[in-house]
XYZ file of N, CA, C and O in Angstrom:
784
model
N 107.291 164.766 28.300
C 105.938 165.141 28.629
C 105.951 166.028 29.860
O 106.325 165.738 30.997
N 105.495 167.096 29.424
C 105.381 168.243 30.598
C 104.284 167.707 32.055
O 104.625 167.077 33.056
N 102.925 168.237 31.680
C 102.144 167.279 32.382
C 100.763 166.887 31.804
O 100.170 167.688 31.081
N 100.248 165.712 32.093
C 99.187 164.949 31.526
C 97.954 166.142 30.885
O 97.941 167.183 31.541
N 97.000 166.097 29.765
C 96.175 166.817 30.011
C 95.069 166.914 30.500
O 94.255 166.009 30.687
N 94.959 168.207 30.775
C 93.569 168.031 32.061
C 94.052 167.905 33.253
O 93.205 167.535 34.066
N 95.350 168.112 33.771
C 95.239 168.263 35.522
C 95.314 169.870 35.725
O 95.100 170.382 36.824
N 95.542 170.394 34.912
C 94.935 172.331 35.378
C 93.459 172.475 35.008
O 92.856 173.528 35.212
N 92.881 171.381 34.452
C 91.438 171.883 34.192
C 90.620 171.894 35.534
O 91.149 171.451 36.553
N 89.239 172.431 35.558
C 88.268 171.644 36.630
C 87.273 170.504 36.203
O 86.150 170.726 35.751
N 87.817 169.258 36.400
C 87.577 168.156 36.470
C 86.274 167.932 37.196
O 86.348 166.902 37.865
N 85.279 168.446 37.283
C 84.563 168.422 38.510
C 83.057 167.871 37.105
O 82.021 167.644 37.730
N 82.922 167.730 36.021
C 82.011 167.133 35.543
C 82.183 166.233 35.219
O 83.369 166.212 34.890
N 81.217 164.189 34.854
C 81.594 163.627 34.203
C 82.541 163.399 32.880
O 83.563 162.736 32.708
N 81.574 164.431 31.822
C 82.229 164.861 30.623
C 83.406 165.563 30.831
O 83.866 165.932 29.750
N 83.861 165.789 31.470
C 84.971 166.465 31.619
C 86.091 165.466 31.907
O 87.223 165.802 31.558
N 85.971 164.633 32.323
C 86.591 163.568 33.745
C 86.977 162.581 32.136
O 88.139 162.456 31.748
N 86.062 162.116 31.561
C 86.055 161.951 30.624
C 87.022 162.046 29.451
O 87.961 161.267 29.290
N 86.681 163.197 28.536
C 87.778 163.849 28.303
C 89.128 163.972 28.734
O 90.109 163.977 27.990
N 89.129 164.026 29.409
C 90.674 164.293 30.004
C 91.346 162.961 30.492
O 92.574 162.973 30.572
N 90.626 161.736 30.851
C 90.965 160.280 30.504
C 91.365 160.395 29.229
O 92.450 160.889 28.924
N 90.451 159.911 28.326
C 90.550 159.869 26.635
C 91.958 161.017 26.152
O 92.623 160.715 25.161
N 92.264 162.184 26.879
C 93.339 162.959 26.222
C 94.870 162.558 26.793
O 95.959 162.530 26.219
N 94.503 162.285 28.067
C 95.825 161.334 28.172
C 96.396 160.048 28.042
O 97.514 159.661 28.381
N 95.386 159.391 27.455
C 95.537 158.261 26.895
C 96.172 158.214 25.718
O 97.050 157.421 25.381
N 95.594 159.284 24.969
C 95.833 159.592 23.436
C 97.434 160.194 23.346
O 98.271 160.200 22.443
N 97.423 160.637 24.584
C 98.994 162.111 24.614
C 100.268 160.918 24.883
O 101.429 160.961 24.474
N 99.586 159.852 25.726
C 100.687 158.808 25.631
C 101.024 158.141 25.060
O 102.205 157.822 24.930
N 99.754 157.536 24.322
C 99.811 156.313 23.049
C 101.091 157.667 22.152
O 102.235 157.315 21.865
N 100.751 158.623 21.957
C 101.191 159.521 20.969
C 102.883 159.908 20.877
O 103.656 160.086 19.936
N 103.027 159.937 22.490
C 104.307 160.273 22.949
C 104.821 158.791 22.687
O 106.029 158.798 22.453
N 104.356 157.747 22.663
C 105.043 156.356 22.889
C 105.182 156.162 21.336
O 106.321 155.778 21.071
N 104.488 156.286 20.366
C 104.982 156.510 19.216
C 106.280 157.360 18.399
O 107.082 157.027 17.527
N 106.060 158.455 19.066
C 107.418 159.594 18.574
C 108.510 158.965 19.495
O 109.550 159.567 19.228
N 108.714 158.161 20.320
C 109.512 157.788 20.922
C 110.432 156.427 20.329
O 111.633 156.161 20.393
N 109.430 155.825 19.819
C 109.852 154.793 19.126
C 109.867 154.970 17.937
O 110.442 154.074 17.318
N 109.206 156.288 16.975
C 109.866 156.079 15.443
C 111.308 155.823 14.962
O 111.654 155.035 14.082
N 112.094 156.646 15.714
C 113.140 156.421 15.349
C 114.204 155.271 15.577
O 115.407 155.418 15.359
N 113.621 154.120 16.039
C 114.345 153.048 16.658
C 113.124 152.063 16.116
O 113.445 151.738 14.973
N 112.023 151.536 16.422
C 111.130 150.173 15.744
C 110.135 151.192 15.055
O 109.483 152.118 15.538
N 110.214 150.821 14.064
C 108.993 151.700 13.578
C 107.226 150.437 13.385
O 106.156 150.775 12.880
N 107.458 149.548 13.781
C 105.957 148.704 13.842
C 105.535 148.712 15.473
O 104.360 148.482 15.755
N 106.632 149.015 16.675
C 105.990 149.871 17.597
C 105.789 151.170 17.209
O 104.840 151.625 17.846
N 106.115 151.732 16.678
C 105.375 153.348 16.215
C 103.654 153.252 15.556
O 102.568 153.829 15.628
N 104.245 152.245 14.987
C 103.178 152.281 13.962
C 101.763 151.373 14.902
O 100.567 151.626 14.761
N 102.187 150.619 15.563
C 101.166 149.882 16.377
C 100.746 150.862 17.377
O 99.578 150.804 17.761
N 101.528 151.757 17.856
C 100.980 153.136 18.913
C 99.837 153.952 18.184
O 98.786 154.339 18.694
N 100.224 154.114 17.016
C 99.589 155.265 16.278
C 98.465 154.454 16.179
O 97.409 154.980 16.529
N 98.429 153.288 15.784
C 96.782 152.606 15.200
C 96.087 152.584 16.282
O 94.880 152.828 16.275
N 96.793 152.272 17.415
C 95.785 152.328 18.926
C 95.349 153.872 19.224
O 94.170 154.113 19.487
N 95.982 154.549 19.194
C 95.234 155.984 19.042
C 94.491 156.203 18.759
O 93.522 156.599 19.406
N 94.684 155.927 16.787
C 92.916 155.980 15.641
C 92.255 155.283 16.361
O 91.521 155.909 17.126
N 92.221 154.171 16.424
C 91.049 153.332 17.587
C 90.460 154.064 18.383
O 89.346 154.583 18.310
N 91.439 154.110 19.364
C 90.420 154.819 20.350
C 89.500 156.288 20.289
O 88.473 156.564 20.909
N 90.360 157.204 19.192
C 89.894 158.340 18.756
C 88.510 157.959 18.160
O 87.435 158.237 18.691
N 88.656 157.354 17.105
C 87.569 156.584 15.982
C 86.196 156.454 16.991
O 85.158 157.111 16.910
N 86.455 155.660 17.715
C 85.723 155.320 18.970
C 84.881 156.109 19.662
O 83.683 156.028 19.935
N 85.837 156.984 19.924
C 85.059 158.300 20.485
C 84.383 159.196 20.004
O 83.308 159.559 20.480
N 85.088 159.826 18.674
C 84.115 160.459 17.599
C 83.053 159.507 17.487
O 82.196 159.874 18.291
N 82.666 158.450 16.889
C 81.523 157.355 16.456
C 80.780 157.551 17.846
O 79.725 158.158 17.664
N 80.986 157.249 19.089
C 80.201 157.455 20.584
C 79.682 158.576 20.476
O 78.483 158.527 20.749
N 80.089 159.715 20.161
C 79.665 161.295 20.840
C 78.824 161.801 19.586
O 77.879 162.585 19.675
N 79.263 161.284 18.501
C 78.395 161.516 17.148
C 77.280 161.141 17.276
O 76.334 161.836 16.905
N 77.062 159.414 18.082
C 75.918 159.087 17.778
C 74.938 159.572 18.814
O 73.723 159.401 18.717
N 75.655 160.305 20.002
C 75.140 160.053 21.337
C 74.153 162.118 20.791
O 73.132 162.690 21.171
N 74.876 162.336 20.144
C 74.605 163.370 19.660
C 73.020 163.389 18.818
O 71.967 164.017 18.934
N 73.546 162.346 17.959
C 72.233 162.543 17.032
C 71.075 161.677 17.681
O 70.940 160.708 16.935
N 70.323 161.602 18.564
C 69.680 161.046 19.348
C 68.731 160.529 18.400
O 68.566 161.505 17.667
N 68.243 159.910 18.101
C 66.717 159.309 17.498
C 65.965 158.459 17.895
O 66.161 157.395 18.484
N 64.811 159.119 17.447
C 63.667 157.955 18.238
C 63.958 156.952 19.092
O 64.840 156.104 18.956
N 63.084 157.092 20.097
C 63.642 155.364 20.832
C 64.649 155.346 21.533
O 64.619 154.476 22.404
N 65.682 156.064 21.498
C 66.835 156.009 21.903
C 66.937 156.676 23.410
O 65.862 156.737 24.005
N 67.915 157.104 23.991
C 67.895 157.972 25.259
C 68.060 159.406 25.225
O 68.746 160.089 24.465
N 67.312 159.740 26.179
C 67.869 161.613 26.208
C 69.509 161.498 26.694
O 70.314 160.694 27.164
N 69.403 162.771 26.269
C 70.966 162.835 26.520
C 71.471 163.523 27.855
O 72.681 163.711 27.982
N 70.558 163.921 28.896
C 70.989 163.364 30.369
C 70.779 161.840 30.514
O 71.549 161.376 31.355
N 70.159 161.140 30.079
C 69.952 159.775 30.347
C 71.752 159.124 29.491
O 72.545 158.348 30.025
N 71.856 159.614 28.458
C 73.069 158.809 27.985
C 74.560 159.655 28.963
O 75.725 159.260 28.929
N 74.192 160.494 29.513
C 75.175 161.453 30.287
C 75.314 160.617 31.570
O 76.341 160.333 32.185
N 73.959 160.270 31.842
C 74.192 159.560 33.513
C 74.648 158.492 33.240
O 75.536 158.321 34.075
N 74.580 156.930 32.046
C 74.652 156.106 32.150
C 76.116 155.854 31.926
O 76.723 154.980 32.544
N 76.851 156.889 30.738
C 78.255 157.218 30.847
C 79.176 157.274 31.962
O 80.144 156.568 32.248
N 78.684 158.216 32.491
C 78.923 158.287 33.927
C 79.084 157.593 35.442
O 79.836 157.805 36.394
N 77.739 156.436 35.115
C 77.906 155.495 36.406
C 78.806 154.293 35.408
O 79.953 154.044 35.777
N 78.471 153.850 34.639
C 79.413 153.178 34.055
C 81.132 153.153 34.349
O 81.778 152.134 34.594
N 81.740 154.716 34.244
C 82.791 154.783 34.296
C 83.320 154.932 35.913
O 84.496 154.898 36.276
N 81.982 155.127 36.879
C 82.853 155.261 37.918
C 82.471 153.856 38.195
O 82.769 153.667 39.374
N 81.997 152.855 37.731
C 81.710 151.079 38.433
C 82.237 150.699 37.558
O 81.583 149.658 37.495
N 83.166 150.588 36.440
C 83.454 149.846 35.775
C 84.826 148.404 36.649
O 85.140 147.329 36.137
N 85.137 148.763 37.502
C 85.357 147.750 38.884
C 84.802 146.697 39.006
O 85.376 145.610 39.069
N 83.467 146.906 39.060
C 82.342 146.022 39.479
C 81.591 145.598 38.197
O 81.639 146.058 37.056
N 80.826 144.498 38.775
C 79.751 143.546 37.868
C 78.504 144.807 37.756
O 77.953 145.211 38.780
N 78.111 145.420 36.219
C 77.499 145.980 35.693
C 76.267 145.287 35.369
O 76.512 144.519 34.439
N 75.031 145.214 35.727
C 74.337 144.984 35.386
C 73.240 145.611 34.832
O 73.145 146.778 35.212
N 72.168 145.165 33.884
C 71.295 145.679 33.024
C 70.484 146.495 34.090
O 70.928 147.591 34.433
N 69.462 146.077 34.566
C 69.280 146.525 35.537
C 69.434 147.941 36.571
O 68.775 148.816 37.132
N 71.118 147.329 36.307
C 71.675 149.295 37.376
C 71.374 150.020 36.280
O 70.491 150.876 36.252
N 71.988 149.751 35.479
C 71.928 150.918 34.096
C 70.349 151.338 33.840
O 69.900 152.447 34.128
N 69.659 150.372 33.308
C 68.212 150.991 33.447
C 67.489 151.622 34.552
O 66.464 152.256 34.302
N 67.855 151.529 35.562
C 67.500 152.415 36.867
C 68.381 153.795 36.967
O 68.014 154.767 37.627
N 69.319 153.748 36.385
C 70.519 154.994 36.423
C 69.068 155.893 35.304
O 68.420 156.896 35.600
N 68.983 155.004 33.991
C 68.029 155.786 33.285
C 66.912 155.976 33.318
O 66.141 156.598 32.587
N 66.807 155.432 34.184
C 65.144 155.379 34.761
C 64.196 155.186 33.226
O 63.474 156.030 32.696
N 64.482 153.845 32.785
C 63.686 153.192 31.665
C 63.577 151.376 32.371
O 64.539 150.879 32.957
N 62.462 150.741 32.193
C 62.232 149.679 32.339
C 63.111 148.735 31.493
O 63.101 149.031 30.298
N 64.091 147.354 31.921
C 64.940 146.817 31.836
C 64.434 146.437 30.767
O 65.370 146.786 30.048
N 63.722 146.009 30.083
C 63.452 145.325 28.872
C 63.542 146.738 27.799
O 64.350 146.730 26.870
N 63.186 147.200 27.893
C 62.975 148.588 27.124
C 64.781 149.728 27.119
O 65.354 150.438 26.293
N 64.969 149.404 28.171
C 66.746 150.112 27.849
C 67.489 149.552 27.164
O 67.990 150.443 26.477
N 68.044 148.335 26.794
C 68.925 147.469 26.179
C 68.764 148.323 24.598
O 69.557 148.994 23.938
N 67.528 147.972 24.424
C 66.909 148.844 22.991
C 66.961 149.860 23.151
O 66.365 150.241 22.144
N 67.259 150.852 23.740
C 67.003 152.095 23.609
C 68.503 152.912 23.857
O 68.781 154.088 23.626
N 69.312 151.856 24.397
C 70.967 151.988 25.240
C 71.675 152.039 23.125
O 72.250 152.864 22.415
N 71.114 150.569 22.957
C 71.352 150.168 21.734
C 71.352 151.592 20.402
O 72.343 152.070 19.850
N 69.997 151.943 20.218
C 70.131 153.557 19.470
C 70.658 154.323 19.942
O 71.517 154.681 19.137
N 70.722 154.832 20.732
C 71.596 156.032 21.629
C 72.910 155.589 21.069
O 73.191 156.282 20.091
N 73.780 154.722 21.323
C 75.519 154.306 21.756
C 75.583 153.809 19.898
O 76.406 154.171 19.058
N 74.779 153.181 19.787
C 75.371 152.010 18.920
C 76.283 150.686 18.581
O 76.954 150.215 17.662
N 75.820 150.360 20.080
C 76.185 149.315 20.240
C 75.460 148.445 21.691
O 74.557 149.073 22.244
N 75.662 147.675 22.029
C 75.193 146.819 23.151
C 75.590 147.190 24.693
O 76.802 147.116 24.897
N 74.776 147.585 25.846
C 75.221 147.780 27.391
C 76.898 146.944 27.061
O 77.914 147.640 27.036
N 76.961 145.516 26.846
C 77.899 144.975 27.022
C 79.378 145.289 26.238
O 80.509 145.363 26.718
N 78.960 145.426 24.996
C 79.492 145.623 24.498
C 80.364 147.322 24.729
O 81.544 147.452 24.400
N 79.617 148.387 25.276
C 80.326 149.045 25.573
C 81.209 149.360 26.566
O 82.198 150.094 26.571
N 80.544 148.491 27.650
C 81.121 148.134 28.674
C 82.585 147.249 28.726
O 83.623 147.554 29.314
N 82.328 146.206 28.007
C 83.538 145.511 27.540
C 84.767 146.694 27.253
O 85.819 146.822 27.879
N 84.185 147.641 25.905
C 85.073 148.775 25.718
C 85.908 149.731 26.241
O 87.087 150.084 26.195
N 85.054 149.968 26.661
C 85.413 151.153 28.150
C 86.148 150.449 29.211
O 86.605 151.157 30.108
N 86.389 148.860 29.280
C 87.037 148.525 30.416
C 88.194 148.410 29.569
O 89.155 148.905 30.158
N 88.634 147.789 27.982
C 89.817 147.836 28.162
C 90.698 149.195 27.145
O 91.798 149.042 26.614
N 90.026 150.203 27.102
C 90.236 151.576 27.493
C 91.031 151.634 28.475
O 92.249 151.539 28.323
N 90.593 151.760 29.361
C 90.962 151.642 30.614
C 91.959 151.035 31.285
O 92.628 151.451 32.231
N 91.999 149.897 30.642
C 93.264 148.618 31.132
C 94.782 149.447 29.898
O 95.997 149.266 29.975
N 94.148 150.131 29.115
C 95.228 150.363 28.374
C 96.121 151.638 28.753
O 97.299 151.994 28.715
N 94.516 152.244 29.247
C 95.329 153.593 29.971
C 96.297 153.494 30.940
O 97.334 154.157 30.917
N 95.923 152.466 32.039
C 96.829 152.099 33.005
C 98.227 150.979 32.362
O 99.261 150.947 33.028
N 98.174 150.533 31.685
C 98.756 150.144 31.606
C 99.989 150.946 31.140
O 100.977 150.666 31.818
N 100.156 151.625 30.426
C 100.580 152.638 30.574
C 101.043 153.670 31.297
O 102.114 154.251 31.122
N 100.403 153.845 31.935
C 100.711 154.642 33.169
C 100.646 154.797 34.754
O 100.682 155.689 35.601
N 100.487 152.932 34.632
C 101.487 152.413 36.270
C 102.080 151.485 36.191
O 102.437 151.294 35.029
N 102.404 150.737 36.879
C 103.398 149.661 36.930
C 102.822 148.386 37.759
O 103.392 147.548 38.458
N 101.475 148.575 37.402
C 100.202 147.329 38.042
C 100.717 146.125 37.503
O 101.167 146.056 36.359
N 100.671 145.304 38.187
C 100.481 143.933 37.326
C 99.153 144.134 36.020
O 98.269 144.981 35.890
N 99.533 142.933 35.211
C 98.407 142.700 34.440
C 96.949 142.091 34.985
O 95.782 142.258 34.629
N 97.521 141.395 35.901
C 96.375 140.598 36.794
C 95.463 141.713 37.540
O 94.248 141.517 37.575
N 96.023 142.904 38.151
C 95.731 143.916 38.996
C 94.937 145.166 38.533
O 94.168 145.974 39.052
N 95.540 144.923 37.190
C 94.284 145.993 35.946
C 93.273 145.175 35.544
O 92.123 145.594 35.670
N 93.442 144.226 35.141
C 91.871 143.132 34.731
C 90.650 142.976 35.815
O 89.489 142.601 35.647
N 91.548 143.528 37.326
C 90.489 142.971 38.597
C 89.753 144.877 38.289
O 88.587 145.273 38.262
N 90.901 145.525 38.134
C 91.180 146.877 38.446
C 89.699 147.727 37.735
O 88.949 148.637 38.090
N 89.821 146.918 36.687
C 88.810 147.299 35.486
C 87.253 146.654 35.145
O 86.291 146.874 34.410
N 87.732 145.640 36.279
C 85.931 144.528 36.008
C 86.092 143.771 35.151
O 85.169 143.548 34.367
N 87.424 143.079 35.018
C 87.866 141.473 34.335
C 87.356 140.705 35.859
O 87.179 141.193 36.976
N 87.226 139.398 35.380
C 87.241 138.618 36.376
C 88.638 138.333 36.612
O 89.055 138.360 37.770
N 89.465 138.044 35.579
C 91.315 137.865 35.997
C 91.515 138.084 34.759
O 90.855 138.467 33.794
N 92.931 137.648 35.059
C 93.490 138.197 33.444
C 93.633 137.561 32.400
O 94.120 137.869 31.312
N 93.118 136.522 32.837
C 92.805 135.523 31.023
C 91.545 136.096 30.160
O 91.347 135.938 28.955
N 90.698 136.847 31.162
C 89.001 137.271 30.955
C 89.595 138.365 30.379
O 89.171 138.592 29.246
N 90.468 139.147 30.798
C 91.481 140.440 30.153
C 91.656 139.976 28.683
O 91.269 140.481 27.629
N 92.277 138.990 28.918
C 93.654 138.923 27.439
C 93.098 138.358 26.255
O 93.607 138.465 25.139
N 91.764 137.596 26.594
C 90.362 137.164 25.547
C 89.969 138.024 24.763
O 89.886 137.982 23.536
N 89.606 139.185 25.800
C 89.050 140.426 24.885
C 89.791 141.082 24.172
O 89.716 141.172 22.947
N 90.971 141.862 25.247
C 92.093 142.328 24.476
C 92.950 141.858 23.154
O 93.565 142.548 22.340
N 92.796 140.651 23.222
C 93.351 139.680 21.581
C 92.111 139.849 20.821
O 92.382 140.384 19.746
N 90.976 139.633 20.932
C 89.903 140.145 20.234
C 89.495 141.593 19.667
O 88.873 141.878 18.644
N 89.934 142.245 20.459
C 89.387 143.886 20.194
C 91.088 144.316 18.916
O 91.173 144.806 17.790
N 92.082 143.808 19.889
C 93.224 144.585 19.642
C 95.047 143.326 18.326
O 96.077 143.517 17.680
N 94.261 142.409 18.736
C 95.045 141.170 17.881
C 96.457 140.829 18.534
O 97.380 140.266 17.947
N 96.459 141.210 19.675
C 97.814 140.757 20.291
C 97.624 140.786 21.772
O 96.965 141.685 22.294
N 98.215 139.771 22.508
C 98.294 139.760 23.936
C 98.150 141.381 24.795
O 98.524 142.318 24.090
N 97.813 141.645 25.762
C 98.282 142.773 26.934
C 99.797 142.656 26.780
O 100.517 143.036 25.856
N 100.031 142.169 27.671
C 101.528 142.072 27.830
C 102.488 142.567 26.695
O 103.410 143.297 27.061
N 102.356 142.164 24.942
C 103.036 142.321 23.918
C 102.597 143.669 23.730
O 103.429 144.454 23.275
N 100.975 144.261 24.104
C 100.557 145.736 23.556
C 101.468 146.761 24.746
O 101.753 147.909 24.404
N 101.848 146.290 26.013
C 102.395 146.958 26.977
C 103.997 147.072 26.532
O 104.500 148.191 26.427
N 104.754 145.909 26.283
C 105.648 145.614 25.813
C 106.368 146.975 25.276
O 107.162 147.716 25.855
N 105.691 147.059 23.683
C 105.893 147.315 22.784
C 105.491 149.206 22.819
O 105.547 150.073 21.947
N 105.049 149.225 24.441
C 104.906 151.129 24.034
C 105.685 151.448 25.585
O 106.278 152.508 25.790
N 105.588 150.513 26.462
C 106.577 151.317 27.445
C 108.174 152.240 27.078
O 108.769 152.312 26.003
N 108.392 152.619 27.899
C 109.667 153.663 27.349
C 110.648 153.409 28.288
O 110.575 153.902 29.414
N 111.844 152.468 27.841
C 113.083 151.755 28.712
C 113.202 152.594 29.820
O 113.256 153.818 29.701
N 113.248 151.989 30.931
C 113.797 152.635 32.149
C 112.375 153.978 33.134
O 112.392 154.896 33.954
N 111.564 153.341 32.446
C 110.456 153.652 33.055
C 109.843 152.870 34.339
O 110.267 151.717 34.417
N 108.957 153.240 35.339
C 108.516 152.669 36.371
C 107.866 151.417 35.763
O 108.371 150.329 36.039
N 106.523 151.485 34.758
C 106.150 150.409 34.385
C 106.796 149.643 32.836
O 106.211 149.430 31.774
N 108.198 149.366 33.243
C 108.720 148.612 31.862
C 109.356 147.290 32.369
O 110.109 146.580 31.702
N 108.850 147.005 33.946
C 108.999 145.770 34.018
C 109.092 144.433 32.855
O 108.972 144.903 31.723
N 109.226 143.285 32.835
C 109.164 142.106 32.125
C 108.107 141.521 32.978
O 108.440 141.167 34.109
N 106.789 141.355 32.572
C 106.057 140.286 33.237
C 105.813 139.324 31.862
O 105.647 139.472 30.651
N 105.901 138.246 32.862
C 105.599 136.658 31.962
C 103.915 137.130 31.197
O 103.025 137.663 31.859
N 103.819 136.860 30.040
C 102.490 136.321 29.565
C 101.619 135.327 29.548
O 101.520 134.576 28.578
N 100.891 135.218 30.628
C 99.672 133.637 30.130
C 99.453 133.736 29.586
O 99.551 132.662 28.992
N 98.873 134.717 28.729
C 97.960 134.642 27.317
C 99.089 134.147 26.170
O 98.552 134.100 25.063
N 100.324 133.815 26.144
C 100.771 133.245 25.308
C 101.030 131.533 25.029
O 101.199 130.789 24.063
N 100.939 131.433 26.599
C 101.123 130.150 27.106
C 100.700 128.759 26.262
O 99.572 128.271 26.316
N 101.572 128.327 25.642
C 100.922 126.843 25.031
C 101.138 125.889 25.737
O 100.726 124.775 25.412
């Protein structure tokens, strides 16, 4: 890998900032696949499906965020809420901030967050954090505990709940299985989430 994409761009818009998260996420999941076809091919093949995911994901977000309908948010309103979202996703998100980011009354955004996204404040939020936990994981050598705080887990069991839910296998086994030997983050950390 030459270098990530998007560090010659100007990064200076959300959507942009954006993008260029989502492309190096994708350039690694991608590279961590061609790396491993030729040696495990169900880590290849588990790289590649996390890709479609997250791709899938994103087309379905920008499609819908696109076709705005009734009820739903303008699309500076779904631009800003994108936006504060991804720079607090650290912190405890509440309904509330978000409906003030959109300047819609809290009872009335949930529903209206809901048509816009297609899906739930929480639920995207949930998303976007372990996005995020995956990106890094990947591309530092954090503890697992240190991306779950990193990302707005409460710890990393609150991590490895979702992540077995969204993704069907521990953090640790999804990290495992795409690091590239002799890399900074190819440590061995123990798994709680396997723990019986």
């Amino acid at each position: 890998m030459e270098r990530p994409y998007g560090e010659d761009m100007d990064a200076s818009s959300p959507v942009e900032l954006e993008f260029s998260s989502l492309a190096n996420s994708l350039e690694l999941l991608l590279e961590a696949a061609k790396t491993a076809l030729d040696h495990d091919h169900e880590a290849a093949r588990t790289s590649l499906t996390a890709a479609s995911f997250i791709l899938q994901s994103e087309i379905e977000r920008r499609s819908r965020a696109r076709g705005s309908t009734a009820g739903g948010l303008a699309p500076w309103q779904v631009a800003q809420v994108r936006s504060f979202i991804d720079r607090n996703l650290h912190r405890t998100i509440h309904a509330s901030d978000l409906s003030a980011v959109a300047r819609r009354s809290t009872a009335h955004f949930s529903r209206s967050f809901k048509i816009a996204f297609g899906e739930s404040p929480h639920a995207y939020i949930v998303r976007r954090r372990l996005e995020e936990a995956c990106r890094l994981m990947l591309t530092s050598s954090a503890s697992l505990s240190e991306i779950a705080l990193s990302v707005g887990f409460t710890d990393h069991s609150h991590l490895c709940k979702h992540f077995r839910q969204a993704l069907g296998e521990s953090p640790s086994h999804w990290r495992r299985e795409r690091v590239i030997p002799g890399t900074a983050n190819s440590s061995h950390e123990r798994d709680p989430c396997n723990a019986t």
